[in-house]
Coordinates of C-alpha atoms in Angstrom, one line a residue:
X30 CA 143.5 109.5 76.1
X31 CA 144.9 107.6 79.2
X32 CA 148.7 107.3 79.8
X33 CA 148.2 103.3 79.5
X34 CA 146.3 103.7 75.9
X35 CA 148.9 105.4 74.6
X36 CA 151.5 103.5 75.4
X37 CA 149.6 100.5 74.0
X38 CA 148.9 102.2 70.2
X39 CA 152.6 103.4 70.4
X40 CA 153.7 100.0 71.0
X41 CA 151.0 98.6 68.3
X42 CA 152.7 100.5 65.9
X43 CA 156.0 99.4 66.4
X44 CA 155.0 95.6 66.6
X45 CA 153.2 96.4 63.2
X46 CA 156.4 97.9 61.5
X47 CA 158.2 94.7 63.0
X48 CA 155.8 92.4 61.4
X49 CA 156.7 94.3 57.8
X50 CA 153.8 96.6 57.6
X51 CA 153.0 100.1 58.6
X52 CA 149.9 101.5 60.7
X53 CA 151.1 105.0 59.1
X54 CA 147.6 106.9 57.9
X55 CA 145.5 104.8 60.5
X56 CA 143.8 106.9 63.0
X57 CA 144.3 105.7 66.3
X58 CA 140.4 104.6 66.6
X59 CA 141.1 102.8 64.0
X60 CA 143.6 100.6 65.9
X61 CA 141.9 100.6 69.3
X62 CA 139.6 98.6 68.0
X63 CA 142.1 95.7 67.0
X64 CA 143.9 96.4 70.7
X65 CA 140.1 96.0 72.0
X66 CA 139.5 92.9 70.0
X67 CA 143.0 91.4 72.1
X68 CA 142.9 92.5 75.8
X69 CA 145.2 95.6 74.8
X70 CA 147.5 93.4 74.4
X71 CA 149.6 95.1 71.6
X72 CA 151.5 92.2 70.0
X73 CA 148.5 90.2 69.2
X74 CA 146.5 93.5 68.6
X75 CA 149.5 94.1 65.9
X76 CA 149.7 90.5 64.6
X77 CA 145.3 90.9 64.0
X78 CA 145.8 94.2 62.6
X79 CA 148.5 92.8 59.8
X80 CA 146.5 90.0 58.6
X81 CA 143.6 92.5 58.0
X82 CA 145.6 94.2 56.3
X83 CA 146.8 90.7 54.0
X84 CA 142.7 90.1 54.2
X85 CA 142.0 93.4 52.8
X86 CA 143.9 93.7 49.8
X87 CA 143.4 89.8 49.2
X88 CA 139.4 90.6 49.2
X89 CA 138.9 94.1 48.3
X90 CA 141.7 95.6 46.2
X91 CA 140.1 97.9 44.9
X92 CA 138.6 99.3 48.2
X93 CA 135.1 98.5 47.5
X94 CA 132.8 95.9 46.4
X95 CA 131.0 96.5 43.3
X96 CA 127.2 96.0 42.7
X97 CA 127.9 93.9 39.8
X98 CA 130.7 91.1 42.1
X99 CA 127.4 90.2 43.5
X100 CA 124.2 89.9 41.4
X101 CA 123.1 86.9 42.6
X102 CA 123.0 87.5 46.4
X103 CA 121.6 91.0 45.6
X104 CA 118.4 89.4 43.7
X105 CA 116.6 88.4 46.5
X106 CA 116.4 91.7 47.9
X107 CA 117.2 89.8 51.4
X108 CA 119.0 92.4 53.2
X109 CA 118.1 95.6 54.6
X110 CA 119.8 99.3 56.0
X111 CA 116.7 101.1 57.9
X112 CA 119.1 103.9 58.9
X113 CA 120.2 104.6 62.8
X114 CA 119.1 103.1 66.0
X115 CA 118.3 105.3 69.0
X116 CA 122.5 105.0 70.0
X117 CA 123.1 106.2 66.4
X118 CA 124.1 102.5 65.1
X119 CA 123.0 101.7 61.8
X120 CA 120.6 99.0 61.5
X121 CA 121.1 96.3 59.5
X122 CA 117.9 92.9 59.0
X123 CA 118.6 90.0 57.4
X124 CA 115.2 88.9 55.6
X125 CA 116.6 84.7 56.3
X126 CA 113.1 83.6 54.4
X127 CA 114.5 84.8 51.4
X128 CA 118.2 83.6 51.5
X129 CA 119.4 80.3 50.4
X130 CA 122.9 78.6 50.0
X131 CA 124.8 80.0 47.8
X132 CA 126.2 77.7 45.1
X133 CA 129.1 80.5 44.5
X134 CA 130.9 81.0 48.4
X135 CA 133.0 83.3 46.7
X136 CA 130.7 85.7 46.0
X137 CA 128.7 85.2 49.3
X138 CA 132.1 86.0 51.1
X139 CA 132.0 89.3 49.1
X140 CA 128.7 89.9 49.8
X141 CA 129.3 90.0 53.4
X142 CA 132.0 92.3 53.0
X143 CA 129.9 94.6 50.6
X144 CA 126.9 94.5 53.7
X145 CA 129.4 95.1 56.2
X146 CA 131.1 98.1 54.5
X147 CA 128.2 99.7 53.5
X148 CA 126.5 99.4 56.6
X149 CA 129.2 100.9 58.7
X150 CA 130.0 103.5 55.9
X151 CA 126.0 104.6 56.3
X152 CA 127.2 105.6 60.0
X153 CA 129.1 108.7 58.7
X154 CA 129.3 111.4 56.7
X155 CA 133.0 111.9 54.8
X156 CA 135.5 109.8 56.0
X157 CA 135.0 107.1 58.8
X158 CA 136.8 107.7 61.8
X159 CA 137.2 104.4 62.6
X160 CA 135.2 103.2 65.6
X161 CA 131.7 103.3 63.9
X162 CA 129.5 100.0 64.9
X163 CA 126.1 98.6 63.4
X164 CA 123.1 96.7 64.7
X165 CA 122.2 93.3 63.2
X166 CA 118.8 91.8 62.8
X167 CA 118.4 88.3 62.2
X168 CA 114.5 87.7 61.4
X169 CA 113.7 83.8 60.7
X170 CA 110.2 84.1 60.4
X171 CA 108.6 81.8 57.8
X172 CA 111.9 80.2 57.3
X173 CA 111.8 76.6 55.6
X174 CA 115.0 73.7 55.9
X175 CA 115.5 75.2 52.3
X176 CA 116.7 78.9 54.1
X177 CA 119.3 77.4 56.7
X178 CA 122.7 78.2 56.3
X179 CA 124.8 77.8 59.0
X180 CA 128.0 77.8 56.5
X181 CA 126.8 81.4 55.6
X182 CA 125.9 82.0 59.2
X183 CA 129.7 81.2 60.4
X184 CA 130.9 83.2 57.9
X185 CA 129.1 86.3 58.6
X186 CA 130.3 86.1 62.3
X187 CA 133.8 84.6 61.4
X188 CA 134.5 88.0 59.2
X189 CA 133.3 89.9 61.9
X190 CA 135.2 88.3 64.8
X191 CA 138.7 88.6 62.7
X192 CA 138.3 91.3 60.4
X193 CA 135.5 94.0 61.5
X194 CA 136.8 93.8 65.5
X195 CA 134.9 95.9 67.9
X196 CA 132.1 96.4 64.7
X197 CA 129.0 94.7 66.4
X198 CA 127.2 96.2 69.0
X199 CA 124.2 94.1 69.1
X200 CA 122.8 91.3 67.0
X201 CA 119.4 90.6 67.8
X202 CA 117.8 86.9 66.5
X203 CA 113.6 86.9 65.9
X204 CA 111.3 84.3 65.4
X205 CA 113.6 81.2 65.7
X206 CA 111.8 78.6 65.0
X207 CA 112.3 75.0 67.1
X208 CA 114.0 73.2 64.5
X209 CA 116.6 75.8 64.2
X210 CA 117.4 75.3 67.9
X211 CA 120.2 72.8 67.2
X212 CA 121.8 75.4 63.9
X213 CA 122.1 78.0 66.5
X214 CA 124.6 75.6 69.1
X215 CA 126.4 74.4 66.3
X216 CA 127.3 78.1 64.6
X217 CA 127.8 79.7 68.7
X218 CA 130.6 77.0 68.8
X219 CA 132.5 79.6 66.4
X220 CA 131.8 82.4 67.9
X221 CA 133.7 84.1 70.4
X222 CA 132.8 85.2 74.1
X223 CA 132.8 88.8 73.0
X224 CA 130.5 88.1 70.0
X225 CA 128.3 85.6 72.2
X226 CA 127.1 88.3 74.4
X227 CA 126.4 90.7 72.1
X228 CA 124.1 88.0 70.6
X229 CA 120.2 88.6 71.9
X230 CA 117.7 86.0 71.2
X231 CA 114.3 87.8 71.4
X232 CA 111.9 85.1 72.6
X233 CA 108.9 86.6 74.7
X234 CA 106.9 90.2 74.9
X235 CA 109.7 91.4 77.3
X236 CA 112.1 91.1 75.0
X237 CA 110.5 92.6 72.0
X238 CA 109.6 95.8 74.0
X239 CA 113.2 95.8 75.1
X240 CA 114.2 95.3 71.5
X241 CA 112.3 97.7 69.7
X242 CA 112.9 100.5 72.5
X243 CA 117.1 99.9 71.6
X244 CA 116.3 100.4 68.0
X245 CA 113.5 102.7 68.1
X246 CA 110.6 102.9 65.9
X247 CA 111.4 105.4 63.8
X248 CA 113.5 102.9 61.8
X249 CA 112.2 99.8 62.1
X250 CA 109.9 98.8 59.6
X251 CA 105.9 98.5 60.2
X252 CA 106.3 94.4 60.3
X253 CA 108.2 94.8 63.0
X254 CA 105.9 97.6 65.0
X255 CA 108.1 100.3 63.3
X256 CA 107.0 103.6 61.7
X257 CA 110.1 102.8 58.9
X258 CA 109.6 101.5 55.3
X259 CA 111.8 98.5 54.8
X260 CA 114.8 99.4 51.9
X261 CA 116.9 97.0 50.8
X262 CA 120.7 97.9 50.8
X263 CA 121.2 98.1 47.2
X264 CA 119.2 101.1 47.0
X265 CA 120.3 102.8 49.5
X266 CA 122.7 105.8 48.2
X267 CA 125.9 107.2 50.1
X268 CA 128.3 109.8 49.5
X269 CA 131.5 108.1 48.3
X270 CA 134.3 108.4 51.1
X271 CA 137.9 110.1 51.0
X272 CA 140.4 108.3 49.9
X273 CA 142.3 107.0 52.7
X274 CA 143.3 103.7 54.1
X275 CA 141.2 103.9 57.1
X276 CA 138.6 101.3 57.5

C-alpha cells in the first residue's frame, strides 16, 4: 500500500472514532472504498462511512434480509444471479417486464438490500474481503407504462451511491424503449458522475458485441445469446458468511 493510502485509512479511523464510532474489525478494503467514494478525502470518507454504519443497523439488524421480509417482490421471479462475468463480477438482470410498483416501499427498500447483499456475497467464498463489485443488467424489453418505476429506479441507485460505494462496476441498460427516453433523464438527475459513467446504454450491434464479450457467454442466458440458464436469485444457495462486521 502507498505511503499516501495509509496515511488516509489511518486518518479515516481517527475521524471515525471522533464522530462516536469505531472502524475497529473493518478491513482496510473495506474502508477504501468509502475513501474512494470521497476523493480520499478522509473526513467525508469518515462521515459516509458512520452513516452506513446508522443505515445498517437501522435496515438490517439482524445482518441479513430474510426470504420471508420480502414475499411479495420475490413472487415475480424478476431478478436474476447468472454467476461471474469474464472480470469475475457477479452478474446481476433485472427482468423490468415483470416488476411493478410496489404498494409496500418498505419492503422494496429491503428488497434492494437483500439483491445487493446477496449478489456481492455470491462473489466470495467465506468471508468478504471488502472490495467485491457486481454487474447490473437492466433489460426493458416488452416493458408496458404499467412496469416503469423510476421511484424504484432512484432507489436502487440512491442505495448504491450512499451505502454500497465503489460496489458497481458496470450497469448495462437493454432494449429501452422510446417512451422511456424521458424516465431515464429524470432518474440520471440523481445519480452521481461516478455512477453515470459506469451506466452503458446498449443501443446498436456494436454495443451488444461489446456487451456480451465483458460478460461472457458462459453466464448469460440463451435470450440474451448466452450458453447460461436464467436463475432467479431466490434459488440461488450460498454458504453463510463468518460472523464479522465487514460488509
Amino acid at each position: 500500500m502507498d505511503e499516501g493510502r495509509d496515511s488516509a485509512l489511518t486518518h479515516m479511523r481517527k475521524s471515525v472514532e471522533k464522530l462516536g464510532s469505531s472502524a475497529e474489525g473493518y478491513e482496510d478494503s473495506t474502508l477504501i472504498r468509502f475513501l474512494v467514494a470521497r476523493s480520499m478525502e478522509p473526513d467525508k470518507a469518515a462521515k459516509m462511512f458512520v452513516q452506513w454504519q446508522k443505515w445498517r443497523a437501522a435496515m438490517v439488524p439482524n445482518g441479513f434480509i430474510s426470504e420471508s421480509e420480502i414475499p411479495d417482490e420475490l413472487e415475480a421471479r424478476k431478478v436474476l444471479l447468472q454467476g461471474l462475468s469474464q472480470d469475475k463480477y457477479p452478474l446481476m438482470i433485472v427482468l423490468t417486464k415483470r416488476h411493478f410498483p410496489s404498494k409496500d416501499h418498505n419492503q422494496f427498500k429491503k428488497f434492494v438490500v437483500y439483491l445487493l447483499d446477496k449478489t456481492i456475497a455470491s462473489a466470495f467464498r467465506g468471508r468478504e474481503t471488502g472490495n467485491e463489485k457486481l454487474v447490473v443488467v437492466i433489460d426493458l424489453q416488452n416493458i408496458s407504462y404499467r412496469n416503469v418505476d423510476a421511484r424504484g429506479l432512484i432507489t436502487g441507485f440512491q442505495f448504491l451511491q450512499a451505502y454500497y460505494p465503489e460496489r458497481l462496476a458496470k450497469c448495462y441498460i437493454l432494449h429501452m424503449p422510446w417512451f422511456f427516453v424521458s424516465v431515464w433523464r429524470l432518474v440520471s438527475r440523481f445519480l452521481e458522475k461516478a455512477t453515470l459513467e459506469k451506466v452503458v446504454i446498449v443501443s446498436n450491434e456494436d454495443e451488444r458485441r461489446e456487451f456480451m464479450r465483458e460478460v461472457g457467454e458462459e453466464v448469460l442466458p440463451e435470450e440474451y445469446g448466452g450458453r447460461a440458464k436464467p436463475v432467479a436469485i431466490q434459488d440461488v444457495e450460498l454458504a453463510p458468511l463468518e460472523n464479522g462486521p465487514t460488509n
